[in-house]
Amino acid sequence: ASSRGITALIQELNRRLGTAFLVITHDMKLAADLGGRTVVLYDGHVEEAGDTRALLDHPRHPYTRGLLQSAVGLNPVRDMWGIRPTTVSYTRQPHGCPFYGRCTQSLPACAGHAPELTAQPDGRLLACNRGGVLTLLECRGLCKAFGRQRVLDGIDLTLYSGEIVSLVGRSGAGKTTLARTLAGLLPLEGGGSVEFQGEAADFAALHRRLGGVQMVLQDSQAALNPRMTVREAVEEPMRLSGCFQDGAAERALEDVGLFACDSFLTRHIHALSGGQRQRVAIARALTMEPALLIADEPTSMLDPSGKANLLRMLKGLQNNRGFSMLFITHDLDSALKISDRLFRLEKGALTRLNPNDYIQVRFDGLFDAG
């Protein structure tokens, strides 16, 4: 029998006879189809439990979210990236959090302290020392106008730790204005508020500390000083902020797929190709270990191969390092491949889009014949 047939049978027996079912599965789509309640286990521990639809729509535990982001059946459009492997420095104590070595928002204390499974206000159960997936940035009622033209009209947007949110829209829709405002490069003068990690955003401080906000601009040629060497350009943010770390520039360059050898480090920015310059700009931002990376049209000046390579590199870095990313683009296809959540900006307002609405080939029923 097909999976769909078994699902229908379980639902029918439950409805007609009141039969209870305990279904053990790795198939997140099956869990979604069955409904009811879902319990998420990791290494023998309950991490999250609650109403299936609520859990799928808004997972609270980092492991639950990782499972949903990795489920092909729920994400037929997007490239799949599993939860990152256990980190090399993983040394969880026997009584520590079981998910510590793979969690991108863990604290050192999590290695030695297992969270209790506690009831949440929404009725679900959750085991996380940090109260679940963290809210990183929140803007409310954001407005912006240039002269008489209102570009942003009461924007509300929340970014969570460790996710990629894409913002699409036509040229001139205000995407870059919103990105620069959230990065603190444009003043909050039209109304609204921006909070970062629960406090009013101090953008001057956020740009100059580790774990803050960094931005990658569309035009890497204009963003980088052509007279600087690669080493000087990549190390500049650390030196200006007083948080220089030996080897950080080399590690960042290697992470973005560039050679951190002396011959490359001493090359001047003007001698690099467009793709190399954009990777240097990303490495420069990564040296500050941002909690939020805002990338404004980072692939718009690259050919299709360069665009694909850069997108996969960005997603791989985000998956392994755990930072959040606001990805600005007018290319819906690219946004569909990389996004955890997707919004359209039009006439100053945000609308959330469902990536699965853009599938052109429907597979439902393909294997059910006979």
Short mmCIF file of C-alpha atoms in Angstrom, two decimals:
data_model
loop_
_atom_site.label_atom_id
_atom_site.label_comp_id
_atom_site.label_asym_id
_atom_site.label_seq_id
_atom_site.Cartn_x
_atom_site.Cartn_y
_atom_site.Cartn_z
CA ALA A 1 0.00 0.00 0.00
CA SER A 2 1.13 3.53 -0.65
CA SER A 3 2.17 5.87 2.13
CA ARG A 4 -0.84 8.02 1.30
CA GLY A 5 -3.16 5.03 1.65
CA ILE A 6 -1.74 4.07 5.04
CA THR A 7 -2.06 7.64 6.24
CA ALA A 8 -5.70 7.74 5.13
CA LEU A 9 -6.39 4.41 6.86
CA ILE A 10 -4.91 5.59 10.16
CA GLN A 11 -6.94 8.79 10.00
CA GLU A 12 -10.13 6.87 9.18
CA LEU A 13 -9.68 4.40 12.07
CA ASN A 14 -8.93 7.24 14.43
CA ARG A 15 -12.01 9.14 13.35
CA ARG A 16 -14.52 6.23 13.20
CA LEU A 17 -13.35 4.01 16.06
CA GLY A 18 -11.43 6.44 18.25
CA THR A 19 -8.34 4.26 17.94
CA ALA A 20 -5.19 5.91 19.25
CA PHE A 21 -1.98 5.48 17.26
CA LEU A 22 1.65 5.93 18.27
CA VAL A 23 3.54 6.36 15.01
CA ILE A 24 7.35 6.10 15.11
CA THR A 25 8.84 7.78 12.05
CA HIS A 26 11.68 9.79 10.54
CA ASP A 27 9.28 11.13 7.90
CA MET A 28 8.38 14.71 8.81
CA LYS A 29 5.85 14.91 5.97
CA LEU A 30 4.05 11.87 7.35
CA ALA A 31 3.90 13.53 10.76
CA ALA A 32 2.50 16.64 9.11
CA ASP A 33 -0.16 14.65 7.25
CA LEU A 34 -1.24 12.72 10.35
CA GLY A 35 -1.63 15.79 12.54
CA GLY A 36 -2.40 15.25 16.21
CA ARG A 37 0.60 15.69 18.50
CA THR A 38 4.29 15.20 17.76
CA VAL A 39 7.11 14.32 20.16
CA VAL A 40 10.67 15.05 18.99
CA LEU A 41 13.41 12.80 20.43
CA TYR A 42 17.18 13.25 20.25
CA ASP A 43 19.66 10.82 21.81
CA GLY A 44 16.92 9.37 24.00
CA HIS A 45 15.71 12.73 25.29
CA VAL A 46 12.45 14.53 24.53
CA GLU A 47 13.43 17.91 23.12
CA GLU A 48 10.00 19.25 22.14
CA ALA A 49 6.41 18.04 22.10
CA GLY A 50 3.14 19.65 21.13
CA ASP A 51 0.42 20.14 18.56
CA THR A 52 1.81 18.98 15.23
CA ARG A 53 0.66 21.96 13.17
CA ALA A 54 1.97 24.49 15.70
CA LEU A 55 5.26 22.62 15.94
CA LEU A 56 5.68 22.55 12.15
CA ASP A 57 4.72 26.18 11.67
CA HIS A 58 6.89 27.52 14.48
CA PRO A 59 9.43 25.02 15.88
CA ARG A 60 10.86 26.17 19.20
CA HIS A 61 13.79 23.77 19.66
CA PRO A 62 16.89 24.10 17.42
CA TYR A 63 16.82 20.35 16.73
CA THR A 64 13.16 20.40 15.67
CA ARG A 65 13.87 23.31 13.35
CA GLY A 66 16.89 21.51 11.91
CA LEU A 67 14.79 18.43 11.16
CA LEU A 68 12.14 20.49 9.41
CA GLN A 69 14.72 22.39 7.36
CA SER A 70 16.24 19.06 6.31
CA ALA A 71 12.96 17.37 5.33
CA VAL A 72 12.79 17.00 1.55
CA GLY A 73 9.07 16.24 1.63
CA LEU A 74 8.34 19.58 3.28
CA ASN A 75 10.85 21.57 1.19
CA PRO A 76 10.72 20.30 -2.40
CA VAL A 77 12.05 23.61 -3.78
CA ARG A 78 14.97 24.37 -1.48
CA ASP A 79 18.46 22.91 -1.46
CA MET A 80 18.82 20.50 1.44
CA TRP A 81 21.37 20.98 4.19
CA GLY A 82 21.32 18.71 7.21
CA ILE A 83 22.04 19.74 10.78
CA ARG A 84 25.74 20.46 11.12
CA PRO A 85 27.90 17.57 12.38
CA THR A 86 29.16 17.49 15.94
CA THR A 87 31.85 20.15 16.28
CA VAL A 88 35.48 19.20 16.88
CA SER A 89 35.48 20.95 20.26
CA TYR A 90 32.44 18.97 21.43
CA THR A 91 33.02 17.75 25.00
CA ARG A 92 29.58 17.26 26.52
CA GLN A 93 29.54 15.94 30.05
CA PRO A 94 27.27 12.94 30.79
CA HIS A 95 24.77 15.30 32.43
CA GLY A 96 24.96 17.98 29.72
CA CYS A 97 22.54 18.91 26.94
CA PRO A 98 22.48 16.05 24.39
CA PHE A 99 22.26 18.48 21.46
CA TYR A 100 25.11 20.70 22.67
CA GLY A 101 27.72 19.73 20.07
CA ARG A 102 25.44 20.41 17.10
CA CYS A 103 23.52 23.43 18.39
CA THR A 104 24.45 26.79 16.85
CA GLN A 105 23.18 28.83 19.80
CA SER A 106 24.64 26.78 22.67
CA LEU A 107 26.43 28.32 25.63
CA PRO A 108 29.45 26.77 27.40
CA ALA A 109 27.17 25.99 30.33
CA CYS A 110 25.06 23.74 28.09
CA ALA A 111 27.92 21.22 28.00
CA GLY A 112 27.44 20.43 31.67
CA HIS A 113 23.78 21.17 32.29
CA ALA A 114 20.92 19.26 30.67
CA PRO A 115 17.76 21.37 30.36
CA GLU A 116 14.55 20.25 32.00
CA LEU A 117 11.48 19.52 29.90
CA THR A 118 9.13 22.34 30.85
CA ALA A 119 5.63 23.40 29.84
CA GLN A 120 5.43 26.54 27.69
CA PRO A 121 2.65 29.17 27.60
CA ASP A 122 1.44 27.81 24.24
CA GLY A 123 0.96 24.32 25.72
CA ARG A 124 3.96 22.59 24.22
CA LEU A 125 6.86 20.99 26.12
CA LEU A 126 10.41 22.22 25.51
CA ALA A 127 13.88 21.30 26.76
CA CYS A 128 16.35 24.11 26.05
CA ASN A 129 18.61 26.08 28.37
CA ARG A 130 18.00 29.20 26.27
CA GLY A 131 14.23 28.89 26.06
CA GLY A 132 14.28 27.62 22.49
CA VAL A 133 15.21 29.31 19.22
CA LEU A 134 16.23 32.88 20.04
CA THR A 135 14.71 36.03 18.58
CA LEU A 136 17.68 37.87 17.10
CA LEU A 137 16.27 41.04 15.52
CA GLU A 138 12.81 42.54 15.65
CA CYS A 139 11.57 45.65 13.88
CA ARG A 140 8.14 47.13 14.47
CA GLY A 141 6.29 49.82 12.54
CA LEU A 142 9.32 50.76 10.46
CA CYS A 143 8.61 53.66 8.13
CA LYS A 144 10.85 55.48 5.67
CA ALA A 145 10.22 58.19 3.12
CA PHE A 146 12.35 60.13 0.68
CA GLY A 147 10.64 63.44 0.16
CA ARG A 148 6.99 62.67 -0.55
CA GLN A 149 7.67 59.08 -1.59
CA ARG A 150 6.97 56.58 1.21
CA VAL A 151 9.27 53.60 0.70
CA LEU A 152 8.61 51.62 3.91
CA ASP A 153 5.15 51.76 5.43
CA GLY A 154 4.92 50.18 8.89
CA ILE A 155 7.23 47.20 8.35
CA ASP A 156 7.10 44.43 10.98
CA LEU A 157 9.80 41.75 10.70
CA THR A 158 11.31 39.24 13.11
CA LEU A 159 14.54 37.35 12.47
CA TYR A 160 15.37 34.27 14.52
CA SER A 161 18.77 32.86 15.38
CA GLY A 162 20.27 30.59 12.73
CA GLU A 163 17.86 31.16 9.82
CA ILE A 164 18.00 32.65 6.34
CA VAL A 165 15.23 35.11 5.51
CA SER A 166 15.06 36.34 1.92
CA LEU A 167 13.50 39.58 0.79
CA VAL A 168 12.45 39.83 -2.85
CA GLY A 169 10.88 42.61 -4.84
CA ARG A 170 11.14 44.72 -7.95
CA SER A 171 13.94 47.20 -8.44
CA GLY A 172 13.09 50.33 -6.52
CA ALA A 173 10.73 48.53 -4.13
CA GLY A 174 12.80 49.56 -1.11
CA LYS A 175 14.71 46.34 -0.41
CA THR A 176 18.08 48.06 -0.04
CA THR A 177 16.51 50.84 2.03
CA LEU A 178 15.13 48.26 4.47
CA ALA A 179 18.44 46.36 4.55
CA ARG A 180 20.48 49.49 5.22
CA THR A 181 18.04 50.62 7.90
CA LEU A 182 18.22 47.26 9.69
CA ALA A 183 22.01 47.42 9.41
CA GLY A 184 22.08 50.90 10.90
CA LEU A 185 23.47 52.53 7.76
CA LEU A 186 20.35 54.68 7.42
CA PRO A 187 18.83 56.50 10.41
CA LEU A 188 15.55 55.54 12.08
CA GLU A 189 13.84 58.82 11.33
CA GLY A 190 10.50 57.90 9.79
CA GLY A 191 9.09 56.00 12.74
CA GLY A 192 9.35 52.51 14.16
CA SER A 193 11.85 50.62 16.28
CA VAL A 194 14.55 47.98 15.90
CA GLU A 195 15.61 45.63 18.68
CA PHE A 196 18.63 43.33 18.61
CA GLN A 197 18.68 40.42 21.08
CA GLY A 198 15.90 42.04 23.08
CA GLU A 199 17.40 45.52 23.43
CA ALA A 200 17.10 48.72 21.41
CA ALA A 201 19.64 48.39 18.62
CA ASP A 202 22.84 50.39 19.16
CA PHE A 203 24.16 50.08 15.63
CA ALA A 204 27.47 51.83 16.28
CA ALA A 205 28.26 49.22 18.91
CA LEU A 206 26.84 46.31 16.89
CA HIS A 207 29.19 47.03 13.98
CA ARG A 208 32.23 47.15 16.24
CA ARG A 209 31.82 44.04 18.33
CA LEU A 210 32.02 40.33 17.74
CA GLY A 211 28.60 38.72 17.41
CA GLY A 212 26.92 41.86 16.07
CA VAL A 213 25.65 42.89 12.63
CA GLN A 214 27.66 43.01 9.41
CA MET A 215 26.58 43.85 5.88
CA VAL A 216 27.82 42.71 2.46
CA LEU A 217 27.04 45.28 -0.22
CA GLN A 218 26.01 44.64 -3.81
CA ASP A 219 29.00 46.40 -5.38
CA SER A 220 32.14 44.88 -3.88
CA GLN A 221 34.32 47.15 -6.03
CA ALA A 222 32.86 50.22 -4.33
CA ALA A 223 32.78 48.56 -0.89
CA LEU A 224 36.51 47.74 -0.78
CA ASN A 225 39.44 50.16 -0.98
CA PRO A 226 41.23 49.21 -4.24
CA ARG A 227 44.60 50.35 -2.85
CA MET A 228 44.46 47.96 0.09
CA THR A 229 45.92 44.49 0.01
CA VAL A 230 43.63 41.54 0.64
CA ARG A 231 45.05 41.14 4.14
CA GLU A 232 44.54 44.83 4.95
CA ALA A 233 40.95 44.80 3.67
CA VAL A 234 39.96 41.65 5.57
CA GLU A 235 41.66 42.68 8.82
CA GLU A 236 40.43 46.28 8.78
CA PRO A 237 37.14 45.74 10.72
CA MET A 238 38.95 43.88 13.50
CA ARG A 239 41.62 46.55 13.81
CA LEU A 240 39.10 49.41 13.80
CA SER A 241 37.01 47.72 16.49
CA GLY A 242 39.95 46.72 18.66
CA CYS A 243 39.20 43.01 18.54
CA PHE A 244 42.02 41.79 16.29
CA GLN A 245 42.60 38.03 16.33
CA ASP A 246 45.67 36.38 14.86
CA GLY A 247 44.74 34.02 12.05
CA ALA A 248 41.12 35.23 11.79
CA ALA A 249 41.66 36.72 8.32
CA GLU A 250 43.25 33.53 7.03
CA ARG A 251 40.46 31.36 8.45
CA ALA A 252 37.77 33.61 6.97
CA LEU A 253 39.41 33.58 3.53
CA GLU A 254 39.67 29.80 3.58
CA ASP A 255 36.02 29.55 4.65
CA VAL A 256 34.96 31.49 1.55
CA GLY A 257 37.07 29.32 -0.75
CA LEU A 258 40.12 31.56 -1.24
CA PHE A 259 43.77 30.70 -0.69
CA ALA A 260 45.19 32.37 2.41
CA CYS A 261 48.76 32.22 1.11
CA ASP A 262 51.15 35.19 1.15
CA SER A 263 50.94 35.70 -2.61
CA PHE A 264 47.18 36.21 -2.38
CA LEU A 265 47.16 38.11 0.91
CA THR A 266 49.54 40.70 -0.55
CA ARG A 267 47.58 41.22 -3.77
CA HIS A 268 45.76 44.51 -4.11
CA ILE A 269 41.97 44.60 -4.29
CA HIS A 270 41.99 46.20 -7.74
CA ALA A 271 43.80 43.14 -9.11
CA LEU A 272 41.04 40.70 -8.13
CA SER A 273 38.19 39.39 -10.24
CA GLY A 274 34.60 40.32 -9.38
CA GLY A 275 33.95 36.94 -7.78
CA GLN A 276 37.14 37.14 -5.72
CA ARG A 277 36.28 40.65 -4.53
CA GLN A 278 32.84 39.55 -3.37
CA ARG A 279 34.34 36.62 -1.46
CA VAL A 280 36.87 38.95 0.15
CA ALA A 281 33.99 41.24 1.18
CA ILE A 282 32.21 38.27 2.78
CA ALA A 283 35.41 37.13 4.53
CA ARG A 284 35.87 40.66 5.85
CA ALA A 285 32.40 40.49 7.43
CA LEU A 286 32.98 36.99 8.83
CA THR A 287 36.06 38.05 10.80
CA MET A 288 33.65 39.86 13.14
CA GLU A 289 31.74 36.59 13.76
CA PRO A 290 28.37 38.26 13.11
CA ALA A 291 25.17 36.97 14.64
CA LEU A 292 23.40 38.61 11.67
CA LEU A 293 24.79 38.97 8.16
CA ILE A 294 22.81 41.21 5.81
CA ALA A 295 23.65 40.41 2.18
CA ASP A 296 22.32 42.94 -0.34
CA GLU A 297 22.23 41.45 -3.85
CA PRO A 298 25.61 39.71 -3.33
CA THR A 299 25.36 37.68 -6.55
CA SER A 300 23.88 40.25 -8.94
CA MET A 301 27.20 40.98 -10.69
CA LEU A 302 28.24 37.34 -11.15
CA ASP A 303 27.68 34.92 -14.02
CA PRO A 304 25.39 31.89 -13.41
CA SER A 305 28.24 29.63 -12.30
CA GLY A 306 29.71 32.25 -9.99
CA LYS A 307 26.24 32.95 -8.59
CA ALA A 308 25.57 29.27 -7.87
CA ASN A 309 28.95 28.78 -6.21
CA LEU A 310 28.56 31.87 -4.05
CA LEU A 311 25.04 30.94 -2.95
CA ARG A 312 26.08 27.45 -1.91
CA MET A 313 29.11 28.84 -0.11
CA LEU A 314 26.95 31.33 1.81
CA LYS A 315 24.44 28.66 2.78
CA GLY A 316 27.23 26.29 3.84
CA LEU A 317 28.83 28.97 6.00
CA GLN A 318 25.50 29.85 7.57
CA ASN A 319 24.71 26.21 8.26
CA ASN A 320 28.06 25.54 9.94
CA ARG A 321 28.59 28.83 11.77
CA GLY A 322 24.97 29.31 12.76
CA PHE A 323 24.60 33.03 11.99
CA SER A 324 21.33 34.46 10.70
CA MET A 325 21.21 36.01 7.24
CA LEU A 326 18.90 38.53 5.63
CA PHE A 327 19.31 37.89 1.90
CA ILE A 328 18.18 40.72 -0.38
CA THR A 329 17.52 39.88 -4.02
CA HIS A 330 15.24 40.49 -6.99
CA ASP A 331 15.94 36.91 -8.13
CA LEU A 332 13.06 34.75 -6.85
CA ASP A 333 14.71 31.54 -8.09
CA SER A 334 17.79 32.14 -5.93
CA ALA A 335 15.65 33.07 -2.94
CA LEU A 336 13.63 29.87 -3.25
CA LYS A 337 16.79 27.76 -3.14
CA ILE A 338 18.35 29.35 -0.07
CA SER A 339 15.54 30.62 2.17
CA ASP A 340 14.02 29.32 5.38
CA ARG A 341 11.41 32.09 5.13
CA LEU A 342 10.62 34.34 2.19
CA PHE A 343 9.00 37.78 1.99
CA ARG A 344 8.04 40.13 -0.84
CA LEU A 345 8.37 43.88 -0.42
CA GLU A 346 5.88 45.81 -2.51
CA LYS A 347 4.38 49.28 -2.06
CA GLY A 348 6.10 49.62 1.28
CA ALA A 349 4.58 46.47 2.80
CA LEU A 350 5.87 42.95 3.47
CA THR A 351 4.00 39.81 2.42
CA ARG A 352 5.18 36.35 3.43
CA LEU A 353 5.43 33.89 0.53
CA ASN A 354 5.14 30.10 0.63
CA PRO A 355 7.98 28.64 -1.47
CA ASN A 356 5.96 25.51 -2.25
CA ASP A 357 3.42 27.64 -4.12
CA TYR A 358 6.01 28.09 -6.87
CA ILE A 359 6.49 24.42 -7.76
CA GLN A 360 5.57 23.95 -11.41
CA VAL A 361 5.64 20.13 -11.41
CA ARG A 362 3.21 18.36 -9.06
CA PHE A 363 4.26 14.90 -7.88
CA ASP A 364 1.09 14.09 -5.90
CA GLY A 365 -0.35 10.81 -7.11
CA LEU A 366 2.55 10.01 -9.45
CA PHE A 367 3.28 6.67 -7.78
CA ASP A 368 -0.25 5.88 -6.58
CA ALA A 369 -1.58 4.38 -9.82
CA GLY A 370 -2.63 0.80 -9.28
#
